[in-house]
Short mmCIF file of C-alpha atoms in Angstrom, two decimals:
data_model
loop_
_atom_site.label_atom_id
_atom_site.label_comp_id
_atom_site.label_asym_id
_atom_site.label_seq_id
_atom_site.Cartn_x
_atom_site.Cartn_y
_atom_site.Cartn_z
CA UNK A 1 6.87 4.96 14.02
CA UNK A 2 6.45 2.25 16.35
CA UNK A 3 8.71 4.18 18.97
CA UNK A 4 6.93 7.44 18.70
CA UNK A 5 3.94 5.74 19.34
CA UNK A 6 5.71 4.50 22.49
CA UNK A 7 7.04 7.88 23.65
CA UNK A 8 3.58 9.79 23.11
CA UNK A 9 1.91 7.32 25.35
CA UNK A 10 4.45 5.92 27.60
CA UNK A 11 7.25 8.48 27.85
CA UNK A 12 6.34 9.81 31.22
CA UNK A 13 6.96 6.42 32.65
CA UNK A 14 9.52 5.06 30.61
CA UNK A 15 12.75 6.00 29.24
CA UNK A 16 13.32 4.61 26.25
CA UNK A 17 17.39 3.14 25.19
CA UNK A 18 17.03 4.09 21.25
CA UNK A 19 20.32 2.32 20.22
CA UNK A 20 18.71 -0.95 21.75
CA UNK A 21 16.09 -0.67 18.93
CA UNK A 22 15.78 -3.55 16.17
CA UNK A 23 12.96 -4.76 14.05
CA UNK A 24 12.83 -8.44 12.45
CA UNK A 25 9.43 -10.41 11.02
CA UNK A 26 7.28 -7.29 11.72
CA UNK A 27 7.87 -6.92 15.61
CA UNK A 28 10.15 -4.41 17.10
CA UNK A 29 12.02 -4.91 20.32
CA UNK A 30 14.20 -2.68 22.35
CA UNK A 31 14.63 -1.67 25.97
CA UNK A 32 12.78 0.76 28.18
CA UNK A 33 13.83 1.75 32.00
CA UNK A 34 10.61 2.20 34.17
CA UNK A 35 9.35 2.00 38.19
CA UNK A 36 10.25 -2.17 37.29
CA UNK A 37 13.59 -1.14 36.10
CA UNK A 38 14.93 -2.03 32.81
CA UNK A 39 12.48 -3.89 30.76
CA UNK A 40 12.01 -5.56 27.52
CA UNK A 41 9.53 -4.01 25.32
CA UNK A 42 8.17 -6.04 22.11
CA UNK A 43 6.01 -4.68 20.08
CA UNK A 44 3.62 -6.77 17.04
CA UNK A 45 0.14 -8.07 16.33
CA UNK A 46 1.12 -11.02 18.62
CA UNK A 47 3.43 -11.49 21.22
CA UNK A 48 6.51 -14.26 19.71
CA UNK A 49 6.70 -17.89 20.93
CA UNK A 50 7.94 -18.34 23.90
CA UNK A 51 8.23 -14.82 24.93
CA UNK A 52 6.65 -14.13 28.83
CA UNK A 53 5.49 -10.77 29.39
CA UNK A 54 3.70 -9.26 32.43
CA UNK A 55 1.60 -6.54 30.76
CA UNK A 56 0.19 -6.17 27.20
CA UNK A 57 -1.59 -2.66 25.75
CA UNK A 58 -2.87 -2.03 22.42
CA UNK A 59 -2.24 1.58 21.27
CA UNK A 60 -2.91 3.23 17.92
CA UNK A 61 -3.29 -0.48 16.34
CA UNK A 62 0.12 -1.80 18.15
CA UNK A 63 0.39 -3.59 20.63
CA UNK A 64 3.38 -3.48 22.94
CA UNK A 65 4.46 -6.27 25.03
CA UNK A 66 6.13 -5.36 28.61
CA UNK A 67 8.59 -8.12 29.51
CA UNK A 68 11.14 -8.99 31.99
CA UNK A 69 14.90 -9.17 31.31
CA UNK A 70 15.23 -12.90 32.10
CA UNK A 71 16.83 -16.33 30.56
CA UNK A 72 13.76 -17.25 28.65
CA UNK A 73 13.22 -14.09 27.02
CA UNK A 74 16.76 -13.46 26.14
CA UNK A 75 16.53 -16.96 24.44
CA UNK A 76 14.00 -15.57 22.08
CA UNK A 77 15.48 -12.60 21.41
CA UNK A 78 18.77 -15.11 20.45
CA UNK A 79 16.59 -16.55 17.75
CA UNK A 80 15.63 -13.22 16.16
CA UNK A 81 19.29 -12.12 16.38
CA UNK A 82 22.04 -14.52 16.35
CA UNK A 83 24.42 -11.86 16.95
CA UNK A 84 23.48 -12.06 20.79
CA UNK A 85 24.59 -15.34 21.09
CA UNK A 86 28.80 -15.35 21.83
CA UNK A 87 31.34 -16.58 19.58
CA UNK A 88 35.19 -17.45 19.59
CA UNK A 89 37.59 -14.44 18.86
CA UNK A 90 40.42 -16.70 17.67
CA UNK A 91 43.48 -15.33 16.52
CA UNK A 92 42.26 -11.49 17.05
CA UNK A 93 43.37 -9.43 19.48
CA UNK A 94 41.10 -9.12 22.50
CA UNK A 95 40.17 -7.73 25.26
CA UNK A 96 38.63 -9.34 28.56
CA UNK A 97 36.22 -6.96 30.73
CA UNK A 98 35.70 -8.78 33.88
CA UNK A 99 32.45 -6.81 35.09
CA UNK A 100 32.19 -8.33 38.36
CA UNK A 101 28.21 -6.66 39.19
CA UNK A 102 27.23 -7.34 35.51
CA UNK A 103 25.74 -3.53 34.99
CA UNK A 104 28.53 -2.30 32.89
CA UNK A 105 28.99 -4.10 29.78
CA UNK A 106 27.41 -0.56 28.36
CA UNK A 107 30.22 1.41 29.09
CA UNK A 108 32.65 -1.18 28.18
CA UNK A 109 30.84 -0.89 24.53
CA UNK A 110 31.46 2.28 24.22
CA UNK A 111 34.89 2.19 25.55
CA UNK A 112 35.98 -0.23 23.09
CA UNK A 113 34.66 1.48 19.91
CA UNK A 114 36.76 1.53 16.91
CA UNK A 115 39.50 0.40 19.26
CA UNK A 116 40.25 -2.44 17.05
CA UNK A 117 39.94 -5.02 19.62
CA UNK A 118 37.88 -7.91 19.99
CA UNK A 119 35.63 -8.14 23.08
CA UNK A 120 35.07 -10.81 25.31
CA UNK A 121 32.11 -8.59 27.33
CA UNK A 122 31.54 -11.99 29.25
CA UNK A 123 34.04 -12.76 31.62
CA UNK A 124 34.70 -13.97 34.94
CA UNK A 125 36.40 -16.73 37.03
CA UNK A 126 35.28 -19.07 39.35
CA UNK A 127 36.36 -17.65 42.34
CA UNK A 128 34.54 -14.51 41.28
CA UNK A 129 31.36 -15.85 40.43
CA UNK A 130 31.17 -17.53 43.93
CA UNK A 131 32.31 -14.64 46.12
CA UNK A 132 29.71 -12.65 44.26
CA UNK A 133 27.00 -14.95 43.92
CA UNK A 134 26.56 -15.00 40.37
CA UNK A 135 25.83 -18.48 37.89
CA UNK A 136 27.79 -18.69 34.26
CA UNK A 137 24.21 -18.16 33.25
CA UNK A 138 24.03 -14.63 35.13
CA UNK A 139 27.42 -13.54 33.81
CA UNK A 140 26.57 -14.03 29.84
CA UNK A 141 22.57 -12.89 30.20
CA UNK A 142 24.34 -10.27 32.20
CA UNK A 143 26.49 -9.23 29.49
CA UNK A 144 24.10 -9.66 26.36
CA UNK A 145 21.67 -7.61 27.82
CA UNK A 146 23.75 -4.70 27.89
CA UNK A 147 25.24 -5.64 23.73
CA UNK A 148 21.67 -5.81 23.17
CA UNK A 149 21.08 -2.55 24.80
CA UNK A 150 23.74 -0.44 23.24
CA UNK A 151 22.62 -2.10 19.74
CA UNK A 152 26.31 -3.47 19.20
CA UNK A 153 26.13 -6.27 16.74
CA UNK A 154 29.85 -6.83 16.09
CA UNK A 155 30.25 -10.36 17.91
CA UNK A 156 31.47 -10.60 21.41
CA UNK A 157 33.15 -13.87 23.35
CA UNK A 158 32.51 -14.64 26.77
CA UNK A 159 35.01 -16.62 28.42
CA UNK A 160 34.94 -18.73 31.30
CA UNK A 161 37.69 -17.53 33.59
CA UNK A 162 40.58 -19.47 35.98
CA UNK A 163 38.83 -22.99 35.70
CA UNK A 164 40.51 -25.66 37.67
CA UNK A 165 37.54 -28.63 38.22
CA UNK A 166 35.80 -30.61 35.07
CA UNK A 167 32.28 -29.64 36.36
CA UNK A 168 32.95 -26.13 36.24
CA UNK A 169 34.36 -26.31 32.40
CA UNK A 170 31.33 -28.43 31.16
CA UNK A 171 28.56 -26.53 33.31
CA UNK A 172 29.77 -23.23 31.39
CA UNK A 173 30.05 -25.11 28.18
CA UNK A 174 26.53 -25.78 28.53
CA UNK A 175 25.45 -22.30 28.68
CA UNK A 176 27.14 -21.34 25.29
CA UNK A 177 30.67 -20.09 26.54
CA UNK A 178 32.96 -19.79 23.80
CA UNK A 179 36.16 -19.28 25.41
CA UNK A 180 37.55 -21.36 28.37
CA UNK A 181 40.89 -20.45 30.61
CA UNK A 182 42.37 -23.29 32.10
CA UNK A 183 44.49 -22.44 35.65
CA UNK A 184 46.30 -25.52 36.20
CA UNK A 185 48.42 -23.68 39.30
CA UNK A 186 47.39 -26.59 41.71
CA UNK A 187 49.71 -28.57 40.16
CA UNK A 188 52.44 -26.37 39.62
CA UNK A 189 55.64 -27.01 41.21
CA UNK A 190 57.32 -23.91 43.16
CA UNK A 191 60.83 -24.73 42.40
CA UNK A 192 62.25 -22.17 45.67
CA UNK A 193 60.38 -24.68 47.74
CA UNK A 194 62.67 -28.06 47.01
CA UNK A 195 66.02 -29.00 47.10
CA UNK A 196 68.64 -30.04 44.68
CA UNK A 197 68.20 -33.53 46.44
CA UNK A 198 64.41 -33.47 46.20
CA UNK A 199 64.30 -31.62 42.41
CA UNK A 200 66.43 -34.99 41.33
CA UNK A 201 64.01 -37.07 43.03
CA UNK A 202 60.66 -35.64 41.90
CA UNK A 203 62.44 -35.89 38.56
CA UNK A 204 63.34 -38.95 38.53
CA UNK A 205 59.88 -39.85 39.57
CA UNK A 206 58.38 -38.10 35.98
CA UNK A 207 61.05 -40.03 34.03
CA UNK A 208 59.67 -43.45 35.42
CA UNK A 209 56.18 -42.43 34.17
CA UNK A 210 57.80 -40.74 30.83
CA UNK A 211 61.13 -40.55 29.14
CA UNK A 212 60.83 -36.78 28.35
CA UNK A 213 65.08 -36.69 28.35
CA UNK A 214 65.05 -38.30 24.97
CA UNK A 215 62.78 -36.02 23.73
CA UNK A 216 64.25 -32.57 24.78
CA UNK A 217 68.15 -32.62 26.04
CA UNK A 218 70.27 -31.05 23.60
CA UNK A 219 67.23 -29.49 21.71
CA UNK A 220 68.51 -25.86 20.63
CA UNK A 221 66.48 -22.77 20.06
CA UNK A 222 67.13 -19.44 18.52
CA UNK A 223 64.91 -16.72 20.35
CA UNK A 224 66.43 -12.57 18.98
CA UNK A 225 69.84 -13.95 18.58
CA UNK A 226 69.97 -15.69 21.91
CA UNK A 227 70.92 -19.35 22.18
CA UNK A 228 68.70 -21.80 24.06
CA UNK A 229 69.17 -25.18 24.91
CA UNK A 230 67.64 -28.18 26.98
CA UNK A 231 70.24 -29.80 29.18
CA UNK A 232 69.78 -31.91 32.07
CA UNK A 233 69.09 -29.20 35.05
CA UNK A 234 66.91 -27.17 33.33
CA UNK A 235 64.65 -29.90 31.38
CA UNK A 236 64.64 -30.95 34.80
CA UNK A 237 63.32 -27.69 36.42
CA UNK A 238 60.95 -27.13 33.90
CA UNK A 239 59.40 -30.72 34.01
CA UNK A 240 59.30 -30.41 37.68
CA UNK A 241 57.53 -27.08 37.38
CA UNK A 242 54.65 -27.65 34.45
CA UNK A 243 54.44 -31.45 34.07
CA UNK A 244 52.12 -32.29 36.10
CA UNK A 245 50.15 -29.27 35.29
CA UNK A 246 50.11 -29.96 31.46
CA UNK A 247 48.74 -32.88 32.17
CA UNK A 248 45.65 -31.59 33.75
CA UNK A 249 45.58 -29.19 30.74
CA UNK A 250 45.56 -32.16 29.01
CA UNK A 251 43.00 -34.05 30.36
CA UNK A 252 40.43 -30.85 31.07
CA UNK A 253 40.83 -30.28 26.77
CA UNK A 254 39.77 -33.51 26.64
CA UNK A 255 36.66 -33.33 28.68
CA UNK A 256 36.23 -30.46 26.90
CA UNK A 257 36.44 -31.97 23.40
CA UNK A 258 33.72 -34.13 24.18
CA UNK A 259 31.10 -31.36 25.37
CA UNK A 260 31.75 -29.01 22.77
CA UNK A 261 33.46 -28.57 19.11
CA UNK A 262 34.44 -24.84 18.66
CA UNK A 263 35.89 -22.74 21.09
CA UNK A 264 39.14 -20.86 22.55
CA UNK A 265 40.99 -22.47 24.39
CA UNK A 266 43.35 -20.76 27.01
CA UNK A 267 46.55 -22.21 29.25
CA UNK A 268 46.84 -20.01 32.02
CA UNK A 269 50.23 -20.37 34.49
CA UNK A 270 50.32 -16.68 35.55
CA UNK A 271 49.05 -17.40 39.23
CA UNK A 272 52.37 -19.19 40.16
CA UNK A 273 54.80 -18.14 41.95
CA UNK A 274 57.68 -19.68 39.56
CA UNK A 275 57.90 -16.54 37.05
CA UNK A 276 58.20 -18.57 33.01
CA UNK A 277 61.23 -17.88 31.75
CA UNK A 278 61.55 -18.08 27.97
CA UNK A 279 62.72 -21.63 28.28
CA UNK A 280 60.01 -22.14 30.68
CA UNK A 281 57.74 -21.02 27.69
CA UNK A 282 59.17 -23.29 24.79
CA UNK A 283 58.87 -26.50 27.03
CA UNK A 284 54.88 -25.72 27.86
CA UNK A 285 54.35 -24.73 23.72
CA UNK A 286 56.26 -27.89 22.98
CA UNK A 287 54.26 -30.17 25.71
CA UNK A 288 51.14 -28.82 25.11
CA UNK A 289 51.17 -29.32 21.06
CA UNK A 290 53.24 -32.94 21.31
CA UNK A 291 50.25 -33.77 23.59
CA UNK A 292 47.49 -32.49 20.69
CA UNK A 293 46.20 -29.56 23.09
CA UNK A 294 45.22 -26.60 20.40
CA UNK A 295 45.19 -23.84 22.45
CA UNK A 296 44.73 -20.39 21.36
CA UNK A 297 45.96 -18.36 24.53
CA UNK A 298 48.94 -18.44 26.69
CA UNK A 299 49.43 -16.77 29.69
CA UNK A 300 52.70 -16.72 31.03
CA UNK A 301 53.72 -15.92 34.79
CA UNK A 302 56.14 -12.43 33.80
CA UNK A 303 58.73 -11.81 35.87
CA UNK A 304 57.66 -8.49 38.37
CA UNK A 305 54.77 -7.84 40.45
CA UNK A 306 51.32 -7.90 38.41
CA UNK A 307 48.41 -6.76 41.02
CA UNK A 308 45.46 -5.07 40.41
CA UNK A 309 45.03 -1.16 40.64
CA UNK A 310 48.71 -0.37 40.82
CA UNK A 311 51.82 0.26 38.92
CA UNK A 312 53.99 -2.63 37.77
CA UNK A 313 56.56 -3.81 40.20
CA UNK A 314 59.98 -5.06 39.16
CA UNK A 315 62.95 -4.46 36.65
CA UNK A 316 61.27 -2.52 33.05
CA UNK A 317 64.31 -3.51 31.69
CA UNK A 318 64.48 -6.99 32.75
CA UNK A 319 60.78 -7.25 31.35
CA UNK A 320 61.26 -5.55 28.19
CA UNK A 321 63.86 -7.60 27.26
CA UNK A 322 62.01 -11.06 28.66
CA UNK A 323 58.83 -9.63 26.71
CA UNK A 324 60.07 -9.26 23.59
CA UNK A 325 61.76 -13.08 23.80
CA UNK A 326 58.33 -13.98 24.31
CA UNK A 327 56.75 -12.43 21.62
CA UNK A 328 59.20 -13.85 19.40
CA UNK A 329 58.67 -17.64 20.79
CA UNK A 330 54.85 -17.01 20.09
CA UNK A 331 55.93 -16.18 16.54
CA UNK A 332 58.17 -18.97 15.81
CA UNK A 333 55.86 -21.63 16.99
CA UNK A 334 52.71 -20.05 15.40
CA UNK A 335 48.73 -20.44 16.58
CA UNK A 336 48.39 -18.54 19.62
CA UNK A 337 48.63 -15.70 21.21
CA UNK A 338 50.16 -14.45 24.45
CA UNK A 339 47.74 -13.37 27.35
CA UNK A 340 48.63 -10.27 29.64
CA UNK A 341 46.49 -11.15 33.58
CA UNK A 342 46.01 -7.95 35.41
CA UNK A 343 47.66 -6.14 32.68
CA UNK A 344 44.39 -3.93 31.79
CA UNK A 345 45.30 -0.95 34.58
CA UNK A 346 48.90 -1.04 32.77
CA UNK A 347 48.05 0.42 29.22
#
C-alpha cells in the first residue's frame, strides 16, 4: 500500500530499492534513489524521535518523510531494527569484505547468499581508512546502509582491521565494532636480520625479564604424526621472534577489556617477514592463552608470497603440507580459528 502510494506520486523522481522495505509501530521505511541521491524515506502520521528529514508531503492520508542517509538517522533506524547494529561471528566461519569506497556492501550481499559464511560487511584497517579518508564511523554507517538496503537481516560483524595504537582500538570500540585485529608486527623480530651472537643476546635479555626456559624446553607435541619439541635454539628463535609482540597483544586485550565486554578478538602476525612455522604457531597459542588473551582468530604469516590480485607464490606442496599442520594445531588446542590475509583472490 504505502509503496504504491509512493510510486504513483513519486516514481518519476525516485527509484524505489523494494528489498530495503520494512514496517515496525505503523511507519514504513525503506530507501529511494533521487536528484539528492540515495535517500531515506519514512513514512507515518508523525515523523519518529530523533529522525531529521529535509522534506515532508502528505499524500492520500500518508505522509512520507524525505531524509538523509546520515549517523543520526541510521541511529534511529538501529532502534526500530536491532539487526542493523553489528555483532560478533565467533566460532563461524567468515568472511571479511574490505570495501575500501563503502558503495558495495550490496553486491557483497548478494555474493554471499546461501554461501554459508558469516559476513563481516564492515571492514577495514587503519592504514586504509587514512589513505582514503574515511572515520570507523564512515566504514560501519557505510556498510549498514547497504544491509539495510538489500533488506538482509541475518547479522553481520564489522571488524576493525590491522590495529597497532590503543586510541585506534578504543575509538572503534566506541562506535560499536564487534571484531578487533590486532597487528603487533612492530614488534616482531626478523630473525634473517641477527646473528647467532646477537639471537643469544636478545635472548638472554627476555630470560632476565622472564624464565620462559622452564616453562617450554623439552615440551613435546604431536601435530599428523610429526614430532615437535622445544629445545634451546628454537624456544629461543621463537621468543626472539613473538615475545615482545605478545606482549603488546597482551596489553592492547587489556585496554580492550576495559572499553568493551563482547567481541572477537583477532592476533594477526601475517605482515612479517619471519613466515610461522608450526612450532612458531604452538609457542604464540601457548603464550597467548598462559597470558589469559581469548582470542578467536589467528593469522599466521604462511610460508609463499600472499599479495593482492595475483596467484600464490611459493612451493603448493610445501604449503599443503604446512597447512594442514596448522589446521591440526588449531584443533588440538581448541577456541579459534585460523585467518587466511589476502587469501580472498585465492578461492
Amino acid at each position: 500500500m504505502v509503496l504504491k502510494v509512493f510510486k504513483d506520486h513519486f516514481g518519476r523522481g525516485y527509484e524505489v530499492y523494494e528489498k530495503s522495505y520494512r514496517e515496525k509501530d505503523s511507519l514504513s521505511f525503506f530507501l529511494t534513489k533521487g536528484e539528492e541521491g540515495k535517500i531515506l524515506v519514512v513514512a507515518g502520521e508523525k515523523a519518529p524521535e530523533g529522525l531529521s528529514f529535509f522534506k515532508k508531503q502528505r499524500v492520500e492520508g500518508v505522509s512520507f518523510f524525505f531524509c538523509e542517509r546520515n549517523h543520526e538517522n541510521l541511529e534511529v533506524l538501529r532502534k526500530y531494527f536491532p539487526d542493523l547494529k553489528p555483532v560478533r561471528a565467533g566460532l563461524r566461519a567468515s568472511f571479511g569484505t574490505g570495501d575500501r569506497l563503502g558503495i558495495t556492501t550490496p553486491a557483497h550481499v548478494r555474493a554471499l547468499k546461501d554461501s554459508g559464511l558469516f559476513p563481516i560487511f564492515a571492514q577495514q584497517s587503519v592504514r586504509e581508512n587514512e589513505r582514503t579518508g574515511r572515520t570507523w564511523r564512515d566504514v560501519l554507517d557505510d556498510a549498514t546502509w547497504g544491509v539495510f538496503q538489500e533488506g538482509y537481516s541475518e547479522g553481520f560483524g564489522a571488524d576493525a582491521d590491522h590495529v597497532k595504537r590503543p586510541e585506534d582500538l578504543v575509538s572503534a570500540a566506541r562506535e560499536g565494532f564487534t571484531m578487533f585485529t590486532i597487528d603487533p608486527s612492530d614488534h616482531v623480530r626478523n630473525l634473517s636480520k641477527l646473528t647467532e651472537k646477537e639471537r643469544n643476546e636478545k635472548f638472554e635479555e627476555i630470560l632476565r625479564k622472564e624464565r620462559i626456559d622452564r616453562i617450554y624446553l623439552g615440551k613435546k607435541y604431536s601435530v599428523l604424526g610429526e614430532k615437535i619439541e622445544f629445545d634451546e635454539k628454537n624456544l629461543r628463535d621463537a621468543a626472539l621472534v613473538y615475545y615482545d609482540a605478545i606482549a603488546h597483544v597482551d596489553m592492547m586485550y587489556q585496554i580492550l577489556k576495559d572499553e568493551t565486554p563482547d567481541f572477537d578478538f583477532e592476533v594477526s602476525v601475517d605482515e612479517t617477514e619471519t613466515p610461522t612455522s608450526p612450532l612458531f604457531h604452538i609457542f604464540v597459542v601457548e603464550e597467548l592463552r598462559r597470558r589469559g588473551v581469548e582470542f578467536t582468530n589467528l593469522a599466521l604469516r604462511f610460508i609463499g608470497e600472499w599479495e593482492k590480485g595475483i596467484d600464490y607464490k611459493g612451493d603448493l606442496a610445501q604449503f599443503e603440507r604446512e597447512i594442514k599442520m596448522h589446521a591440526e594445531i588449531a584443533r588440538m588446542f581448541e577456541g579459534y580459528k585460523i585467518s587466511l590475509h589476502s587469501g580472498s583472490d585465492k578461492f
